Amino acid sequence: MHYSIPYVFRNRFPKVEYSLDGDDYSGLKWIKGDALPTLQEVEAADADLWKLNYILERLAAYNKEGATTHNLIVALWERVVENRPQASDDLEIIRQDIKNRYPKPPQ
C-alpha cells in the first residue's frame, strides 16, 4: 500500500467507524457503519487514490512550471508552422523533468 489505512478509509470508506491496532489490515476492528471492506477492497482503493493523486500532482506541476495546454499549443504552432523549435524544446525539458518527478503508477 502507498497510503496509510486511515487515509484510505477517510477518502474511500467514510461511513465506516473502526479502530486500528498497528498499521496493517490485520489490526482493523469494525465499530459501526457500512461493512468493513476486505483487504482487496482497501488495496484497490489505495491504488485508485495513488493514480488520482499522481494525475493531480503532475497537472499542478505542469501548470506551475509553465507547461500549460495553451503554452504547449503555441509551442507546437511555432515549431510546425513557423519553424521555430525553441519554445517546444524548452517545454519538453520541463515535461520530462515533471514526468521523472511524478512517474506514472503501475497498472
Coordinates of N, CA, C and O in Angstrom, one line a residue:
M1 N 0.8 -1.2 0.0 CA 0.0 0.0 0.0 C 0.9 1.2 0.0 O 2.0 1.3 0.6
H2 N 0.4 2.3 -0.6 CA 1.1 3.5 -0.7 C 0.7 4.5 0.4 O 1.5 5.3 0.8
Y3 N -0.5 4.4 0.8 CA -1.1 5.3 1.8 C -1.4 4.6 3.1 O -1.6 3.3 3.0
S4 N -1.6 5.3 4.2 CA -2.0 4.6 5.4 C -3.4 4.2 5.4 O -4.2 4.8 4.6
I5 N -3.8 3.2 6.2 CA -5.2 2.8 6.2 C -6.1 3.9 6.6 O -7.1 4.1 6.0
P6 N -5.8 4.7 7.6 CA -6.7 5.8 8.0 C -6.9 6.8 6.8 O -8.0 7.3 6.6
Y7 N -5.9 7.1 6.0 CA -6.0 7.9 4.8 C -7.0 7.3 3.8 O -7.9 8.0 3.3
V8 N -6.8 6.0 3.5 CA -7.6 5.4 2.6 C -9.1 5.3 3.1 O -10.0 5.6 2.3
F9 N -9.3 5.0 4.3 CA -10.6 5.0 4.9 C -11.3 6.4 4.9 O -12.5 6.5 4.5
R10 N -10.6 7.4 5.2 CA -11.1 8.8 5.2 C -11.6 9.1 3.8 O -12.6 9.8 3.6
N11 N -10.9 8.7 2.8 CA -11.2 9.1 1.4 C -12.1 8.2 0.7 O -12.7 8.6 -0.3
R12 N -12.1 6.9 1.0 CA -12.9 5.9 0.2 C -14.0 5.2 1.0 O -14.9 4.7 0.4
F13 N -13.9 5.2 2.3 CA -14.9 4.5 3.2 C -15.3 5.4 4.4 O -15.1 5.0 5.5
P14 N -15.8 6.5 4.1 CA -16.1 7.5 5.2 C -17.2 7.1 6.1 O -17.3 7.6 7.2
K15 N -18.0 6.1 5.8 CA -19.1 5.7 6.6 C -18.8 4.5 7.5 O -19.7 4.0 8.2
V16 N -17.5 4.1 7.6 CA -17.1 3.0 8.4 C -16.4 3.6 9.7 O -15.5 4.4 9.5
E17 N -16.9 3.2 10.8 CA -16.2 3.5 12.0 C -15.4 2.3 12.5 O -15.9 1.2 12.5
Y18 N -14.1 2.5 12.8 CA -13.2 1.4 13.1 C -12.2 1.8 14.1 O -12.0 3.0 14.3
S19 N -11.5 0.8 14.6 CA -10.3 1.1 15.3 C -9.1 0.4 14.6 O -9.4 -0.6 13.9
L20 N -7.9 0.8 14.8 CA -6.8 0.2 14.1 C -5.7 0.0 15.2 O -5.2 0.9 15.8
D21 N -5.3 -1.3 15.3 CA -4.2 -1.7 16.2 C -3.0 -2.0 15.3 O -3.0 -3.0 14.6
G22 N -2.1 -1.1 15.3 CA -0.9 -1.2 14.4 C -1.2 -0.5 13.1 O -1.9 0.5 13.1
D23 N -0.5 -0.9 12.1 CA -0.7 -0.1 10.8 C -1.0 -1.0 9.6 O -0.8 -0.6 8.5
D24 N -1.5 -2.2 9.8 CA -1.9 -3.0 8.7 C -3.3 -3.6 8.9 O -3.9 -3.4 9.9
Y25 N -3.8 -4.2 7.8 CA -5.2 -4.6 7.8 C -5.6 -5.6 8.9 O -6.7 -5.5 9.4
S26 N -4.7 -6.4 9.4 CA -5.0 -7.4 10.4 C -5.3 -6.7 11.7 O -6.0 -7.3 12.6
G27 N -5.0 -5.4 11.9 CA -5.3 -4.7 13.1 C -6.6 -4.0 13.1 O -7.0 -3.3 14.0
L28 N -7.4 -4.1 12.0 CA -8.7 -3.4 11.9 C -9.7 -4.0 12.7 O -9.9 -5.3 12.7
K29 N -10.5 -3.2 13.4 CA -11.7 -3.7 14.1 C -12.9 -2.8 13.7 O -12.8 -1.6 13.8
W30 N -13.9 -3.5 13.3 CA -15.1 -2.7 12.9 C -15.9 -2.3 14.1 O -16.0 -3.0 15.1
I31 N -16.4 -1.0 14.1 CA -17.2 -0.5 15.2 C -18.6 -0.3 14.7 O -19.5 -0.9 15.3
K32 N -18.8 0.4 13.7 CA -20.2 0.6 13.1 C -20.1 1.2 11.8 O -19.1 1.7 11.3
G33 N -21.3 1.2 11.1 CA -21.4 1.8 9.8 C -21.4 0.7 8.7 O -21.8 -0.4 9.0
D34 N -21.1 1.1 7.5 CA -21.0 0.1 6.4 C -20.1 -1.0 6.8 O -19.3 -0.9 7.7
A35 N -20.3 -2.1 6.1 CA -19.5 -3.3 6.4 C -18.0 -3.0 6.2 O -17.6 -2.2 5.3
L36 N -17.2 -3.5 7.0 CA -15.7 -3.3 6.9 C -15.2 -3.9 5.6 O -15.5 -5.0 5.2
P37 N -14.6 -3.0 4.8 CA -14.1 -3.5 3.5 C -13.1 -4.6 3.6 O -12.3 -4.7 4.6
T38 N -13.0 -5.5 2.6 CA -12.0 -6.5 2.6 C -10.6 -5.9 2.3 O -10.5 -4.8 1.8
L39 N -9.6 -6.7 2.5 CA -8.2 -6.3 2.2 C -8.1 -6.0 0.8 O -7.5 -4.9 0.4
Q40 N -8.7 -6.7 -0.1 CA -8.7 -6.5 -1.6 C -9.3 -5.1 -1.9 O -8.8 -4.4 -2.7
E41 N -10.4 -4.8 -1.2 CA -11.1 -3.5 -1.5 C -10.3 -2.4 -1.0 O -10.2 -1.3 -1.6
V42 N -9.6 -2.5 0.2 CA -8.7 -1.5 0.7 C -7.5 -1.3 -0.3 O -7.1 -0.1 -0.6
E43 N -6.9 -2.4 -0.7 CA -5.8 -2.3 -1.7 C -6.2 -1.6 -3.0 O -5.5 -0.8 -3.5
A44 N -7.4 -2.0 -3.5 CA -7.9 -1.3 -4.7 C -8.1 0.2 -4.5 O -7.8 1.0 -5.4
A45 N -8.7 0.5 -3.4 CA -8.9 1.9 -3.1 C -7.6 2.7 -3.0 O -7.5 3.8 -3.4
D46 N -6.6 2.1 -2.4 CA -5.3 2.7 -2.2 C -4.7 2.9 -3.6 O -4.2 4.0 -3.9
A47 N -4.8 1.9 -4.5 CA -4.3 2.1 -5.9 C -5.0 3.2 -6.6 O -4.4 4.0 -7.3
D48 N -6.3 3.3 -6.4 CA -7.1 4.4 -7.1 C -6.7 5.7 -6.6 O -6.5 6.7 -7.4
L49 N -6.5 5.9 -5.3 CA -6.0 7.1 -4.7 C -4.6 7.5 -5.2 O -4.4 8.7 -5.5
W50 N -3.8 6.5 -5.4 CA -2.4 6.8 -5.9 C -2.5 7.3 -7.3 O -1.8 8.3 -7.7
K51 N -3.3 6.7 -8.1 CA -3.5 7.2 -9.5 C -4.1 8.6 -9.6 O -3.6 9.4 -10.3
L52 N -5.1 8.8 -8.7 CA -5.7 10.1 -8.7 C -4.7 11.2 -8.3 O -4.6 12.3 -8.9
N53 N -4.0 10.9 -7.2 CA -3.0 11.9 -6.7 C -1.9 12.2 -7.7 O -1.4 13.3 -7.9
Y54 N -1.5 11.1 -8.4 CA -0.4 11.3 -9.4 C -0.9 12.2 -10.5 O -0.2 13.1 -10.9
I55 N -2.2 12.1 -11.0 CA -2.7 12.9 -12.0 C -2.8 14.4 -11.5 O -2.3 15.3 -12.2
L56 N -3.3 14.6 -10.3 CA -3.4 15.9 -9.8 C -2.1 16.6 -9.5 O -1.9 17.8 -9.8
E57 N -1.1 15.8 -9.0 CA 0.2 16.4 -8.7 C 1.0 16.7 -10.0 O 1.6 17.8 -10.1
R58 N 0.8 15.9 -11.0 CA 1.5 16.1 -12.3 C 0.9 17.3 -13.0 O 1.6 18.2 -13.5
L59 N -0.4 17.4 -13.0 CA -1.1 18.6 -13.6 C -0.7 19.9 -12.9 O -0.4 20.9 -13.6
A60 N -0.7 19.9 -11.6 CA -0.3 21.1 -10.8 C 1.1 21.5 -11.2 O 1.4 22.7 -11.4
A61 N 2.0 20.5 -11.3 CA 3.4 20.8 -11.6 C 3.5 21.4 -13.1 O 4.2 22.3 -13.3
Y62 N 2.8 20.8 -14.0 CA 2.8 21.3 -15.4 C 2.3 22.8 -15.4 O 3.0 23.6 -16.0
N63 N 1.3 23.1 -14.7 CA 0.7 24.4 -14.7 C 1.7 25.4 -14.0 O 1.9 26.5 -14.4
K64 N 2.2 25.0 -12.9 CA 3.1 25.8 -12.1 C 4.4 26.2 -12.9 O 4.9 27.3 -12.8
E65 N 4.9 25.2 -13.6 CA 6.2 25.4 -14.3 C 6.0 25.8 -15.8 O 7.0 25.9 -16.5
G66 N 4.8 26.2 -16.2 CA 4.6 26.8 -17.5 C 4.3 25.8 -18.6 O 4.2 26.3 -19.8
A67 N 4.1 24.6 -18.3 CA 3.8 23.6 -19.4 C 2.3 23.5 -19.5 O 1.7 22.4 -19.5
T68 N 1.6 24.6 -19.6 CA 0.1 24.6 -19.7 C -0.3 24.2 -21.1 O 0.5 24.2 -22.1
T69 N -1.5 23.8 -21.2 CA -2.1 23.4 -22.5 C -1.9 24.5 -23.5 O -1.5 24.3 -24.7
H70 N -2.2 25.7 -23.1 CA -2.0 26.9 -24.0 C -0.6 27.0 -24.5 O -0.3 27.2 -25.7
N71 N 0.4 27.0 -23.6 CA 1.8 27.1 -23.9 C 2.2 26.0 -24.9 O 3.1 26.2 -25.8
L72 N 1.7 24.8 -24.6 CA 2.1 23.7 -25.5 C 1.6 23.9 -26.9 O 2.3 23.6 -27.9
I73 N 0.3 24.4 -27.0 CA -0.2 24.6 -28.4 C 0.5 25.7 -29.1 O 0.9 25.6 -30.3
V74 N 0.9 26.8 -28.4 CA 1.6 27.9 -29.0 C 3.0 27.3 -29.5 O 3.4 27.6 -30.6
A75 N 3.6 26.5 -28.6 CA 5.0 26.0 -28.9 C 4.9 25.0 -30.1 O 5.7 25.0 -31.0
L76 N 3.8 24.3 -30.2 CA 3.6 23.4 -31.3 C 3.4 24.2 -32.6 O 4.0 23.9 -33.7
W77 N 2.6 25.2 -32.6 CA 2.4 26.1 -33.7 C 3.7 26.7 -34.2 O 4.0 26.7 -35.4
E78 N 4.5 27.2 -33.2 CA 5.7 27.8 -33.6 C 6.7 26.8 -34.2 O 7.4 27.2 -35.2
R79 N 6.7 25.6 -33.7 CA 7.6 24.6 -34.3 C 7.1 24.2 -35.7 O 7.9 24.1 -36.6
V80 N 5.9 23.9 -35.9 CA 5.4 23.3 -37.1 C 5.1 24.4 -38.2 O 5.6 24.2 -39.3
V81 N 4.5 25.4 -37.8 CA 4.1 26.4 -38.8 C 5.2 27.5 -39.1 O 5.5 27.8 -40.2
E82 N 5.8 27.9 -38.0 CA 6.8 29.0 -38.1 C 8.2 28.5 -38.1 O 9.2 29.3 -38.2
N83 N 8.4 27.2 -38.0 CA 9.8 26.6 -37.9 C 10.7 27.2 -36.9 O 11.8 27.5 -37.1
R84 N 10.1 27.4 -35.7 CA 10.8 27.9 -34.5 C 10.7 26.9 -33.4 O 9.7 27.0 -32.7
P85 N 11.6 26.0 -33.2 CA 11.5 25.0 -32.2 C 11.9 25.3 -30.8 O 11.7 24.5 -29.9
Q86 N 12.4 26.5 -30.5 CA 12.9 26.8 -29.2 C 11.9 26.6 -28.1 O 12.2 25.9 -27.1
A87 N 10.7 27.1 -28.2 CA 9.7 27.0 -27.1 C 9.3 25.5 -26.9 O 9.2 25.1 -25.7
S88 N 9.1 24.8 -28.0 CA 8.8 23.4 -27.7 C 9.9 22.6 -27.1 O 9.7 21.7 -26.3
D89 N 11.1 22.9 -27.5 CA 12.3 22.2 -26.9 C 12.4 22.5 -25.4 O 12.6 21.6 -24.6
D90 N 12.2 23.8 -25.1 CA 12.2 24.2 -23.7 C 11.1 23.5 -22.9 O 11.3 23.0 -21.8
L91 N 9.9 23.5 -23.4 CA 8.8 22.8 -22.7 C 9.0 21.3 -22.6 O 8.6 20.7 -21.6
E92 N 9.6 20.7 -23.6 CA 9.9 19.3 -23.5 C 10.8 19.0 -22.4 O 10.7 18.0 -21.7
I93 N 11.8 19.8 -22.1 CA 12.7 19.6 -21.0 C 11.9 19.7 -19.6 O 12.1 18.9 -18.8
I94 N 11.0 20.7 -19.6 CA 10.2 20.8 -18.4 C 9.3 19.6 -18.2 O 9.2 19.0 -17.1
R95 N 8.6 19.1 -19.3 CA 7.7 18.0 -19.3 C 8.5 16.7 -18.8 O 8.0 15.9 -18.0
Q96 N 9.7 16.5 -19.3 CA 10.4 15.3 -19.0 C 10.8 15.3 -17.5 O 10.8 14.3 -16.8
D97 N 11.2 16.5 -17.0 CA 11.6 16.6 -15.6 C 10.4 16.3 -14.7 O 10.5 15.6 -13.7
I98 N 9.2 16.8 -15.1 CA 8.0 16.6 -14.3 C 7.6 15.1 -14.3 O 7.3 14.5 -13.3
K99 N 7.7 14.5 -15.5 CA 7.4 13.1 -15.6 C 8.3 12.2 -14.8 O 7.9 11.2 -14.2
N100 N 9.6 12.6 -14.7 CA 10.5 11.9 -13.8 C 10.2 12.1 -12.3 O 10.3 11.2 -11.5
R101 N 9.7 13.3 -11.9 CA 9.4 13.5 -10.5 C 8.1 12.9 -10.2 O 7.9 12.5 -9.0
Y102 N 7.1 12.8 -11.1 CA 5.8 12.2 -10.8 C 5.6 11.0 -11.8 O 4.9 11.1 -12.8
P103 N 6.3 9.9 -11.6 CA 6.1 8.8 -12.5 C 4.7 8.2 -12.5 O 4.0 8.2 -11.5
K104 N 4.3 7.6 -13.6 CA 3.0 7.0 -13.8 C 3.0 5.8 -12.9 O 3.9 5.0 -12.9
P105 N 1.9 5.6 -12.1 CA 1.7 4.4 -11.3 C 1.6 3.2 -12.2 O 1.1 3.2 -13.3
P106 N 2.1 2.0 -11.7 CA 1.9 0.8 -12.4 C 0.4 0.4 -12.6 O -0.4 0.8 -11.8
Q107 N 0.1 -0.2 -13.7 CA -1.3 -0.6 -14.0 C -1.8 -1.7 -13.1 O -1.6 -2.6 -12.7

